[in-house]
mmCIF file of C-alpha atoms and ligand atoms in Angstrom:
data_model
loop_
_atom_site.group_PDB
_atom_site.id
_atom_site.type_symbol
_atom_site.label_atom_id
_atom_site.label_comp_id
_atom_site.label_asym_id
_atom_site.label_seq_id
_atom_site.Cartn_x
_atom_site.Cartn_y
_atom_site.Cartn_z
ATOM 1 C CA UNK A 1 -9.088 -36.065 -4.347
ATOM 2 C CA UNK A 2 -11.974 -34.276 -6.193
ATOM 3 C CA UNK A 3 -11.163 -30.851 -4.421
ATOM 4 C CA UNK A 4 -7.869 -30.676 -6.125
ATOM 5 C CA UNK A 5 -8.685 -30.357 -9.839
ATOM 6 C CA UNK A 6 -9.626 -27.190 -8.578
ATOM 7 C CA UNK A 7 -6.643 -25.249 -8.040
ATOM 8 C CA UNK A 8 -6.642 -22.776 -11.747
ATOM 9 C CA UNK A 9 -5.952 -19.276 -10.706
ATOM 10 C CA UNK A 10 -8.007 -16.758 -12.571
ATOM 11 C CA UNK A 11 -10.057 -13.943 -12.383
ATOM 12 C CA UNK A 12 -14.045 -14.039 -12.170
ATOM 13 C CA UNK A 13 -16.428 -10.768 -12.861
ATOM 14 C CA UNK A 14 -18.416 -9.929 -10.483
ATOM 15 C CA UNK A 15 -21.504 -8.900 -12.079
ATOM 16 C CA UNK A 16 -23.289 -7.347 -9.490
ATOM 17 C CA UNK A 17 -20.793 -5.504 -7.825
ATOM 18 C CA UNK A 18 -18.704 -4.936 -11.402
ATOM 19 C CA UNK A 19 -15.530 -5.729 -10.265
ATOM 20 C CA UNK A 20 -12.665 -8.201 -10.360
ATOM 21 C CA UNK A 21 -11.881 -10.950 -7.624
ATOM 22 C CA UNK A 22 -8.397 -12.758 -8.022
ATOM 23 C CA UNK A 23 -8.510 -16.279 -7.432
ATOM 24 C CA UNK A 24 -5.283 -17.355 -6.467
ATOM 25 C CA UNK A 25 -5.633 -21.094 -5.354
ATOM 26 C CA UNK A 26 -2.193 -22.083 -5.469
ATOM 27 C CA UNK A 27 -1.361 -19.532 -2.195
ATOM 28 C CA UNK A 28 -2.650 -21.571 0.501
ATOM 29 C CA UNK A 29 0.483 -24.010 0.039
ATOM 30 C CA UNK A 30 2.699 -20.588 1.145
ATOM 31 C CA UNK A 31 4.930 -20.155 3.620
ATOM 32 C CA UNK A 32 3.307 -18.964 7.267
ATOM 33 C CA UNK A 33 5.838 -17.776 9.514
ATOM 34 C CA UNK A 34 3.678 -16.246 12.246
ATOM 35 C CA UNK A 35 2.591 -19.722 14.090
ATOM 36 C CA UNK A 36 6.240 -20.514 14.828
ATOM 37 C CA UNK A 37 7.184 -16.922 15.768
ATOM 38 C CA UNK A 38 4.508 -17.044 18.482
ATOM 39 C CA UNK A 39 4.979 -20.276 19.377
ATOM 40 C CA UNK A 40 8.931 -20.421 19.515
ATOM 41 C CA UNK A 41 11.848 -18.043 20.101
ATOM 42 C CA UNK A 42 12.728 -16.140 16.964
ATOM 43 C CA UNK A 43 14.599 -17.647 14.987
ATOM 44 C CA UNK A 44 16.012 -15.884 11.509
ATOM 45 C CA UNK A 45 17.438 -18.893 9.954
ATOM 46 C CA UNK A 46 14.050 -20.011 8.574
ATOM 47 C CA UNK A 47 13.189 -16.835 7.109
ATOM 48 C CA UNK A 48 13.706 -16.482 3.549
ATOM 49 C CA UNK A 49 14.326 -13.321 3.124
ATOM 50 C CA UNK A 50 17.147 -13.159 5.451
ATOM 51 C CA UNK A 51 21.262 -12.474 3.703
ATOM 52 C CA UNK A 52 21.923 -16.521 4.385
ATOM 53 C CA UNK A 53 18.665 -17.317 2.336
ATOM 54 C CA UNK A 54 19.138 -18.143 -1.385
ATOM 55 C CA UNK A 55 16.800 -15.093 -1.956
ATOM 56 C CA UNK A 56 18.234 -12.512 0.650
ATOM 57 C CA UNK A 57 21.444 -13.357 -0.735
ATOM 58 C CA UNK A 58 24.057 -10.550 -2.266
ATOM 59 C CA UNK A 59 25.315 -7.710 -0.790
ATOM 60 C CA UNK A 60 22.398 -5.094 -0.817
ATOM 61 C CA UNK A 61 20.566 -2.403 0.764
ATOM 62 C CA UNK A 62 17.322 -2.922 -0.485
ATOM 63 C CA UNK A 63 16.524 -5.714 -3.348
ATOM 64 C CA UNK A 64 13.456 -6.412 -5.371
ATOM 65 C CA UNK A 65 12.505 -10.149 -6.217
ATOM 66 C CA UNK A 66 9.644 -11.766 -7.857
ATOM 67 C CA UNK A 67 7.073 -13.318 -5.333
ATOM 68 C CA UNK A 68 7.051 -16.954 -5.330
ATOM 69 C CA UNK A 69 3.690 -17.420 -4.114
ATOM 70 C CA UNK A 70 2.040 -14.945 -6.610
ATOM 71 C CA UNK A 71 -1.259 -14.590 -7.162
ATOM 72 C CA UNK A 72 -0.792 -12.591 -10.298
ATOM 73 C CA UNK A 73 1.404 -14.158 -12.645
ATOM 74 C CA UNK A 74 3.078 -12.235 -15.505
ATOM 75 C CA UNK A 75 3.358 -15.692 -17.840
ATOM 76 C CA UNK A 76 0.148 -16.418 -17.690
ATOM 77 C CA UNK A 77 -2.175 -16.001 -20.865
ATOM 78 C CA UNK A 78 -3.027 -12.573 -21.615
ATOM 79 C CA UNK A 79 -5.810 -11.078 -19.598
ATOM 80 C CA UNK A 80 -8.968 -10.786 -22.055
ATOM 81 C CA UNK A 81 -12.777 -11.911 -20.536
ATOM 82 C CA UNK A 82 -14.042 -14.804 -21.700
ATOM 83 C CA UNK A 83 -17.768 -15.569 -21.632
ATOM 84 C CA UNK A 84 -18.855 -18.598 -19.367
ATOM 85 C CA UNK A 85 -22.471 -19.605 -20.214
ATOM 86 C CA UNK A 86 -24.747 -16.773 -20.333
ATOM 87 C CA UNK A 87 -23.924 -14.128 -17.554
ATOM 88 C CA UNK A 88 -20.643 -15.277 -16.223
ATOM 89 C CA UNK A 89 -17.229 -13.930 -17.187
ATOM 90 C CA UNK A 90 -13.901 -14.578 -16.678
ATOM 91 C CA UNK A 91 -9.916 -14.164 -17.051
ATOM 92 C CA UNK A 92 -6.628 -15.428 -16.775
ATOM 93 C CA UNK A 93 -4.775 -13.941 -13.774
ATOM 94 C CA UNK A 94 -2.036 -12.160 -15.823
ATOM 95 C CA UNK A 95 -0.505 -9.386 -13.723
ATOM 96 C CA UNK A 96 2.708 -9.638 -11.538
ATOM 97 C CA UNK A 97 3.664 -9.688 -7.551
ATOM 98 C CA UNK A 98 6.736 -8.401 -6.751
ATOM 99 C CA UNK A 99 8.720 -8.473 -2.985
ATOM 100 C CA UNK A 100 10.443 -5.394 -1.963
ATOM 101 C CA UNK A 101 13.206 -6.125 0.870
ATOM 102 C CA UNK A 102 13.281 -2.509 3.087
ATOM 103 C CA UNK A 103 16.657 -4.109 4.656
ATOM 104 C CA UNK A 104 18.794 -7.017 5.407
ATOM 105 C CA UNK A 105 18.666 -7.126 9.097
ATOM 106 C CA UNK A 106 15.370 -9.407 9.951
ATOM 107 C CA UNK A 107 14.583 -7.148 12.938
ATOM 108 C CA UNK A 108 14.417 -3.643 11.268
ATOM 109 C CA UNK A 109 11.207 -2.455 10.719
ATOM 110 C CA UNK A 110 10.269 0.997 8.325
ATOM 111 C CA UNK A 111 10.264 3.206 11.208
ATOM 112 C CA UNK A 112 14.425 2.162 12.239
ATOM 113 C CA UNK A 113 15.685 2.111 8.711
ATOM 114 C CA UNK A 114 17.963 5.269 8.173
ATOM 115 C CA UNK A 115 17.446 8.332 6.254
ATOM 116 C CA UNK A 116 19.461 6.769 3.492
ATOM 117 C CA UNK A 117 17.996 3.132 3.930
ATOM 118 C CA UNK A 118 14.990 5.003 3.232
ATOM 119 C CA UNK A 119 15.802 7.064 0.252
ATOM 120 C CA UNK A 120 17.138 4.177 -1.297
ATOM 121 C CA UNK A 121 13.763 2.265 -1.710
ATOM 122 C CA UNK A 122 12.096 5.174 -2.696
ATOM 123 C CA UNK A 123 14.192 4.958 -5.387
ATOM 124 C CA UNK A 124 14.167 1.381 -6.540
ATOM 125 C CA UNK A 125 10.324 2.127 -6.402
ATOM 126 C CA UNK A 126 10.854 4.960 -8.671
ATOM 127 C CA UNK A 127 13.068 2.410 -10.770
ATOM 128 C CA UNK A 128 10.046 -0.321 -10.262
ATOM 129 C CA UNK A 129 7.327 1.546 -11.206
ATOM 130 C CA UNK A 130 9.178 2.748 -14.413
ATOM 131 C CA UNK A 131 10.040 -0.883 -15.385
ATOM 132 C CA UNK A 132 6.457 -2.158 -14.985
ATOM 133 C CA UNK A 133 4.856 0.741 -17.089
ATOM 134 C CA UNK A 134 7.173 -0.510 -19.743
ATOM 135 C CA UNK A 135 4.735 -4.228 -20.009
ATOM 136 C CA UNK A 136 2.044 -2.664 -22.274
ATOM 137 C CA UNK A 137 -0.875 -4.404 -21.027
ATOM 138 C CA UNK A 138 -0.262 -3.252 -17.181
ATOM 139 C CA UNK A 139 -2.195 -0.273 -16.183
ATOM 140 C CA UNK A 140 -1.904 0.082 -12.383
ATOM 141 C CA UNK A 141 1.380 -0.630 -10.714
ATOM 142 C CA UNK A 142 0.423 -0.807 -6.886
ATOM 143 C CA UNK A 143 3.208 -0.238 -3.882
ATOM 144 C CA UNK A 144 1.968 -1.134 -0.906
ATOM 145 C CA UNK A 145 3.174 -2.962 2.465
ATOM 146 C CA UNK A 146 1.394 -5.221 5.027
ATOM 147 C CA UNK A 147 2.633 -4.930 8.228
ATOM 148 C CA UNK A 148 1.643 -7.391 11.511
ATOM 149 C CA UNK A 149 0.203 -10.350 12.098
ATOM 150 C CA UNK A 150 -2.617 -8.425 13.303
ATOM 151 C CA UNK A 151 -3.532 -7.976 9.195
ATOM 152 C CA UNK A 152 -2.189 -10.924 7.893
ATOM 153 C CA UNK A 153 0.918 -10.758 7.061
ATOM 154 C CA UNK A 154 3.138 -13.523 9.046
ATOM 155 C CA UNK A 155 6.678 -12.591 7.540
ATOM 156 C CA UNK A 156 8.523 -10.656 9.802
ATOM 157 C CA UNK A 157 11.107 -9.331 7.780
ATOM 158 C CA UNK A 158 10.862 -5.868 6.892
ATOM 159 C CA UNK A 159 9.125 -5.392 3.494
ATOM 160 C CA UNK A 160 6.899 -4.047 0.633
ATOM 161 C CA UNK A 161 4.924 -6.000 -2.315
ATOM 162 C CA UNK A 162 4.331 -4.741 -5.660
ATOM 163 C CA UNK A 163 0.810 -6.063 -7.444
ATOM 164 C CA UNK A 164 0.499 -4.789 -11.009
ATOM 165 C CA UNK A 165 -2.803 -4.974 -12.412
ATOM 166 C CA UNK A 166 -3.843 -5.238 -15.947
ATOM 167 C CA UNK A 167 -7.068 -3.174 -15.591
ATOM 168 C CA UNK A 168 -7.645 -0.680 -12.812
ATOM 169 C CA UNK A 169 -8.696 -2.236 -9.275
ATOM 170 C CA UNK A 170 -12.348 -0.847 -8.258
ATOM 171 C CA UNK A 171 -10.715 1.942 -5.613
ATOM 172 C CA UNK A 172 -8.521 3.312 -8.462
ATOM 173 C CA UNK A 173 -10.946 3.469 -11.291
ATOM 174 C CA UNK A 174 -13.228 5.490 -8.561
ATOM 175 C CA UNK A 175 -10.791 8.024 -7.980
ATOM 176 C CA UNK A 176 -9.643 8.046 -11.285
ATOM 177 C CA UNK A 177 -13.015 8.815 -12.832
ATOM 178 C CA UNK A 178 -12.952 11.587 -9.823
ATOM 179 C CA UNK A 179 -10.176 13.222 -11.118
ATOM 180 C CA UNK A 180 -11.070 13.352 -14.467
ATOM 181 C CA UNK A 181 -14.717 14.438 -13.400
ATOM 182 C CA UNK A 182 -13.175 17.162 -11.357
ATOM 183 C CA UNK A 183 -10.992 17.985 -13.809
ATOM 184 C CA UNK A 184 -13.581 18.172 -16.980
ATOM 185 C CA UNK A 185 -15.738 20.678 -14.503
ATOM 186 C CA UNK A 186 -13.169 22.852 -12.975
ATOM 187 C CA UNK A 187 -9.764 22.558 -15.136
ATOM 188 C CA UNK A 188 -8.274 22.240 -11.811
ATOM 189 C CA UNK A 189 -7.031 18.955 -9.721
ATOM 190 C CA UNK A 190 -8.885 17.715 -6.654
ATOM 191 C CA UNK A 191 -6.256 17.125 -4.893
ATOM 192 C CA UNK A 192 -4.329 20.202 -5.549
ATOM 193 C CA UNK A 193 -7.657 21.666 -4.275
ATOM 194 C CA UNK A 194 -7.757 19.820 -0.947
ATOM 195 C CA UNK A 195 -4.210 20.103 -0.356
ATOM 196 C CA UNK A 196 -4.379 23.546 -0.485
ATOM 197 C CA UNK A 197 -7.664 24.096 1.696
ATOM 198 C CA UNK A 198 -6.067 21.904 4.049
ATOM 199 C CA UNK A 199 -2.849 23.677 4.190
ATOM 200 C CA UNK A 200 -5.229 27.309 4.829
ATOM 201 C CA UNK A 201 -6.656 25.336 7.708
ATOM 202 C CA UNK A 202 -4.125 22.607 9.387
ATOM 203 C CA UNK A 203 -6.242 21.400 11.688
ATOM 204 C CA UNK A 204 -5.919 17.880 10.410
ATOM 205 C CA UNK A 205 -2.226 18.245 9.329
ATOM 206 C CA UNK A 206 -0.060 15.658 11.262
ATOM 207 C CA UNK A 207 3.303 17.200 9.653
ATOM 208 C CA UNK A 208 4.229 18.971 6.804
ATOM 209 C CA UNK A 209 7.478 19.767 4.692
ATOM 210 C CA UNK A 210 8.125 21.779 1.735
ATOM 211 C CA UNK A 211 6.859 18.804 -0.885
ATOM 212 C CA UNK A 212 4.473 16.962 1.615
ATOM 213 C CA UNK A 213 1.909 17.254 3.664
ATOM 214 C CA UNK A 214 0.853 14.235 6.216
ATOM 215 C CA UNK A 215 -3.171 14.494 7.675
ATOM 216 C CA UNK A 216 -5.553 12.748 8.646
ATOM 217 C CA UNK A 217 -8.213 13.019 5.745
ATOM 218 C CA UNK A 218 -11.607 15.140 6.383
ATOM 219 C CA UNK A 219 -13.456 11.320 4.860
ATOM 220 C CA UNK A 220 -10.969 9.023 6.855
ATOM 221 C CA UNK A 221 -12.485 5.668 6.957
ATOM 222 C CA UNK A 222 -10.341 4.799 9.638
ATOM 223 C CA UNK A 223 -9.446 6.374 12.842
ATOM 224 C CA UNK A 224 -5.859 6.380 12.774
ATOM 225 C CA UNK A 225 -5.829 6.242 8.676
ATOM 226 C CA UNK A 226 -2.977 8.715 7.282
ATOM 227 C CA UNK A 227 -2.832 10.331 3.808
ATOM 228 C CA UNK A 228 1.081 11.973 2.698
ATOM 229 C CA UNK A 229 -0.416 14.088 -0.184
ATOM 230 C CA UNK A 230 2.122 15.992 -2.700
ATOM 231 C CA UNK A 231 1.833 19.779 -1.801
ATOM 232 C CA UNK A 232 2.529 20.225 -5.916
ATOM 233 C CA UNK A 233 1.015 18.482 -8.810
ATOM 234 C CA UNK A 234 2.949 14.923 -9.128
ATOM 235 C CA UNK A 235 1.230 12.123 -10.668
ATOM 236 C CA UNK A 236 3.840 9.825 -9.353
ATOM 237 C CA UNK A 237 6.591 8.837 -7.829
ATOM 238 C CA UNK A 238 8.869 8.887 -10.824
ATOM 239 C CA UNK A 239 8.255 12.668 -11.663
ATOM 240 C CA UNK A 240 9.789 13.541 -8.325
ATOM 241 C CA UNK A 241 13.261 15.408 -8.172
ATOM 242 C CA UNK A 242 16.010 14.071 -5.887
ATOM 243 C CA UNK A 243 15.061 16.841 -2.773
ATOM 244 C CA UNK A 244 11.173 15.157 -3.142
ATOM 245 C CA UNK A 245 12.522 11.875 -2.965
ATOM 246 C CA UNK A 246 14.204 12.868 0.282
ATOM 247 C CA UNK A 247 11.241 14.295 1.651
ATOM 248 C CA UNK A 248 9.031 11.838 0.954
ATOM 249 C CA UNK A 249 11.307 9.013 2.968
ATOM 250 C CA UNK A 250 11.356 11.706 5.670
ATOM 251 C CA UNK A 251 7.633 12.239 6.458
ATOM 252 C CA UNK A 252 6.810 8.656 5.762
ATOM 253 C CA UNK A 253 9.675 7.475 8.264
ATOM 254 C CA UNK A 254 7.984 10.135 10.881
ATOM 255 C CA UNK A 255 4.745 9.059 10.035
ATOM 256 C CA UNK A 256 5.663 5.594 11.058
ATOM 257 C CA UNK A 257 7.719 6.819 14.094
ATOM 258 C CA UNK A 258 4.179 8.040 14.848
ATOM 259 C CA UNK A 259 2.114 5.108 14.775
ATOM 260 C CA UNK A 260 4.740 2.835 16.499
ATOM 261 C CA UNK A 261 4.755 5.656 19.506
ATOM 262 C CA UNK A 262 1.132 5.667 19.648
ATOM 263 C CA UNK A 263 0.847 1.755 20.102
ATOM 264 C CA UNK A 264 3.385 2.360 22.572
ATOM 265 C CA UNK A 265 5.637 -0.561 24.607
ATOM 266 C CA UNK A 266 8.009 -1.451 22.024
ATOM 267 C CA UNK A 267 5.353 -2.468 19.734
ATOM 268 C CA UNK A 268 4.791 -2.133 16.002
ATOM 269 C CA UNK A 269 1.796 -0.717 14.985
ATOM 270 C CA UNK A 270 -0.067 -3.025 12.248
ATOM 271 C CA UNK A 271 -0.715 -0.857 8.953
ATOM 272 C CA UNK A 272 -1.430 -1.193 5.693
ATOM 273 C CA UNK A 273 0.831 0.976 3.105
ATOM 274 C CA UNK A 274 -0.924 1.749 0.105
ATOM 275 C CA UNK A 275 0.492 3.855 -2.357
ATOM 276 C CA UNK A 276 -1.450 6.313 -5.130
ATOM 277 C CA UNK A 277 0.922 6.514 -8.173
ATOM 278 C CA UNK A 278 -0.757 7.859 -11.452
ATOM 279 C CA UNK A 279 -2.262 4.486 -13.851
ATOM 280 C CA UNK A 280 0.433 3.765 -16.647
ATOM 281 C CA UNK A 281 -0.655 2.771 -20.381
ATOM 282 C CA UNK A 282 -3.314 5.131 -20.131
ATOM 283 C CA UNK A 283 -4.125 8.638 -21.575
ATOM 284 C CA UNK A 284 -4.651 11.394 -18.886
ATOM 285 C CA UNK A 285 -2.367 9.985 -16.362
ATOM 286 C CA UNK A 286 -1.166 13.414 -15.986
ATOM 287 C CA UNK A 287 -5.061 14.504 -14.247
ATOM 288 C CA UNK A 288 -4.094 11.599 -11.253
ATOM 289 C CA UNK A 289 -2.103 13.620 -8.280
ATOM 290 C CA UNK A 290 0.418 11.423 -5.859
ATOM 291 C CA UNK A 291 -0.773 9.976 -2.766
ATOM 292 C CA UNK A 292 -0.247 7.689 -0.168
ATOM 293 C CA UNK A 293 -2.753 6.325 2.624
ATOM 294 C CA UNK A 294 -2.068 4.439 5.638
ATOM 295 C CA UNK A 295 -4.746 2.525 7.634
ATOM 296 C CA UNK A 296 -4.462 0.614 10.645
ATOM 297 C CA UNK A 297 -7.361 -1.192 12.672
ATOM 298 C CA UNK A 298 -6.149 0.217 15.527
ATOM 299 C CA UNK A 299 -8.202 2.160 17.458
ATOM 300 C CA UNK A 300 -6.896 3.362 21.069
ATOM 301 C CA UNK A 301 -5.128 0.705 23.478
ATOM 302 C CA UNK A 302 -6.881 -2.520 23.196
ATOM 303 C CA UNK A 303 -9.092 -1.768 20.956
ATOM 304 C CA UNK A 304 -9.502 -2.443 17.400
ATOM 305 C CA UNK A 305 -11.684 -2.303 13.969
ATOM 306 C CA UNK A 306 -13.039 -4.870 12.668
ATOM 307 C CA UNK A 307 -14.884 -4.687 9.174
ATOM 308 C CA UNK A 308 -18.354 -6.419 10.077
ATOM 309 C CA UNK A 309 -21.954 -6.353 9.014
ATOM 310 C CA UNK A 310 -22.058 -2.114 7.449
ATOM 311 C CA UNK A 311 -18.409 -2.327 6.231
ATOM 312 C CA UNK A 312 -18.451 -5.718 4.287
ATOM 313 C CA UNK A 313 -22.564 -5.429 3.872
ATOM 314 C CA UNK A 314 -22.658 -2.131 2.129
ATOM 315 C CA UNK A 315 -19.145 -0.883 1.664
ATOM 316 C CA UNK A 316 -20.083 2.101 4.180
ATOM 317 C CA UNK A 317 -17.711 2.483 6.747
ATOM 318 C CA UNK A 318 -18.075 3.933 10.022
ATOM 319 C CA UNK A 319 -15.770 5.560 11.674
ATOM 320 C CA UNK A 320 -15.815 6.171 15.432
ATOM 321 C CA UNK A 321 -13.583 8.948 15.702
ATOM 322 C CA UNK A 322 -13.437 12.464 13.995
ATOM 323 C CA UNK A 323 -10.547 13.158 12.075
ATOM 324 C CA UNK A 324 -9.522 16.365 13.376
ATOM 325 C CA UNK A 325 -9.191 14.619 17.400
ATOM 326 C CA UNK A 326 -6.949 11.647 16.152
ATOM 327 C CA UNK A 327 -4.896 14.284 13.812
ATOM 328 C CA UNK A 328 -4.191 16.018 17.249
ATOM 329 C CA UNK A 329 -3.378 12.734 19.138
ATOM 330 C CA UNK A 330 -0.695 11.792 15.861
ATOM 331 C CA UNK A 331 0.398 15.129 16.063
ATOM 332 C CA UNK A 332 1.213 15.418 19.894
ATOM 333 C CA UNK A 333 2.486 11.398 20.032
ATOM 334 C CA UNK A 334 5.729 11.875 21.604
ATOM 335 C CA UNK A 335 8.716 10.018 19.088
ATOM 336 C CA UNK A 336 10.972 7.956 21.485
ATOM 337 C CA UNK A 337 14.578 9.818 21.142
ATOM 338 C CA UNK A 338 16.435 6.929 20.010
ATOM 339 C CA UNK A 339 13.826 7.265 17.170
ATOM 340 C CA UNK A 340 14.175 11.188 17.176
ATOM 341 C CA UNK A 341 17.745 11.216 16.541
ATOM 342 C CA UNK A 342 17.079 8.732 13.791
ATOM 343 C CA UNK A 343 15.063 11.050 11.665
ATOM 344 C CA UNK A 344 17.506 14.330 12.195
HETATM 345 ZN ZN1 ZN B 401 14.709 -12.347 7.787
HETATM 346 ZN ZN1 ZN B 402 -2.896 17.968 -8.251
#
């Protein structure tokens, strides 16, 4: 067939826009659990991430493999643009995807892990991140997690993805250049400045601890969308000492607790994990300041977001809700006790 000569991943500029969009072919042959999980009892047997999988296999806690349906790859050529007639530009998709298993048991999810459980993949992210700032030409090693089929993501099994980038992804280079900018003007860190304006006024504070707070942003985009800001300047998750470490599984856990309360009848709530580690390879890393922001489409029971015409048309989202009601509602969502005693 015609159609499938076409199948070279790669990276295209967009010229308008000035950004990068991955084209990762190869994907659509993947794996998609979520038809049979509606359709059929559950049944773990087919999951591959589960202990009698070749890849769950081992005795672990949490494990790390590489993704087999990548759409980075870290073999392919190196990533340099490459003219294609006279305006067009493109790349090779060098970068790598990584799969972070939370836990072995197929029906955990972030919010039931324990304290430990929890502490212990904050620390093979520590040991992640480290590893990937050691391949010279990455510059943005990015932690995140898809959860529900509600965004996408049809495995069931709890866990995280790594993508590492070989140039900085357009929502990191604009806060990057922000924290430089800030930075050049002020010799001080925006987020050191927000955190602390925040802290003087809580009315958006979720939770705090002594390393963390958790709010809902003054400029969410989202209603329910959650930022876990460092209350001290950290530009990432490897320049935190073992107590941080243990605080930051804690008011992530709770976080979590939080959402899955709020969606309510033994549902999970669908998010998207996105974590804010400073840019590797790169002078000034020290200016970027740890962060981590949740979103979720959800919106209040039966109701959700959808990006449409002004989200996808102009990048300007609009959010229905103000930040400082939905911080309230987060903060006053009652944790189920089973969950409760989890977290003490
Ligand atoms: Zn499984
Ligand atoms: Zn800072």
């Amino acid at each position: 067939m015609e159609e499938e000569k076409f199948t070279t991943p790669q990276h295209r500029w967009d010229p308008l826009l000035k950004e990068w969009i991955i084209y990762a072919p190869r994907r659509n042959v993947r794996p998609f659990q979520g038809k049979q999980f509606d359709t059929k009892p559950k049944k773990t047997w087919d999951c591959p991430f589960c202990p009698n999988a070749p890849e769950g296999a081992g005795n672990w806690v949490v494990k790390q493999l590489p993704n087999r349906f990548a759409a980075l790859d870290e073999h392919a050529l190196p990533f340099e643009e490459q003219t294609i007639g006279s305006v067009h530009k493109q790349a090779s998709n060098y970068g790598k995807c990584e799969v972070i298993l939370y836990s072995q048991d197929h029906n955990a999810s972030f919010g039931t892990l324990s304290h430990d459980n929890i502490v212990a993949l904050v620390e093979l992210w520590q040991e992640r991140y480290r590893e990937l700032s050691k391949l010279p030409e990455m510059k943005f090693p990015f932690i995140m997690e898809n959860r529900g089929k509600e965004i996408g993501n049809s495995m069931t099994h709890p866990h995280g993805q790594i993508y590492s980038f070989p140039y900085f992804p357009p929502k990191v280079k604009k806060k990057w250049e922000s924290f430089i900018e800030y930075h050049n003007d002020s010799k001080k860190c925006l987020l050191c400045d927000i955190v602390a304006e925040e802290m003087r006024d809580p009315k958006r504070i979720i939770e705090q601890n002594v390393d963390f707070i958790a709010e809902v942003p003054f400029y969410a985009h989202w209603a329910f969308e959650v930022h876990i800001i460092a209350k001290t300047h950290i530009p990432s998750i490897i320049e935190m000492n073992p107590s941080q470490v243990e605080n930051l599984a804690r008011i992530m856990k709770s976080i979590v607790n939080r959402y899955d309360a709020l969606i309510g009848n033994n549902r999970l709530m669908p998010y998207v994990m996105a974590m804010f580690n400073a840019p590797v390879n790169t002078s000034e890393r020290d200016v970027w300041h740890f962060h981590i922001e949740f979103y979720t489409p959800f919106r209040g029971q039966g109701k959700w977001k959808f990006l449409a015409g002004v989200e996808l048309g102009t990048y300007n989202f609009i959010n229905d809700a103000l930040p400082e009601k939905n911080a309230l509602i987060l903060r006053n969502v009652k944790i189920s006790s089973i969950q409760k005693e989890a977290n003490d």
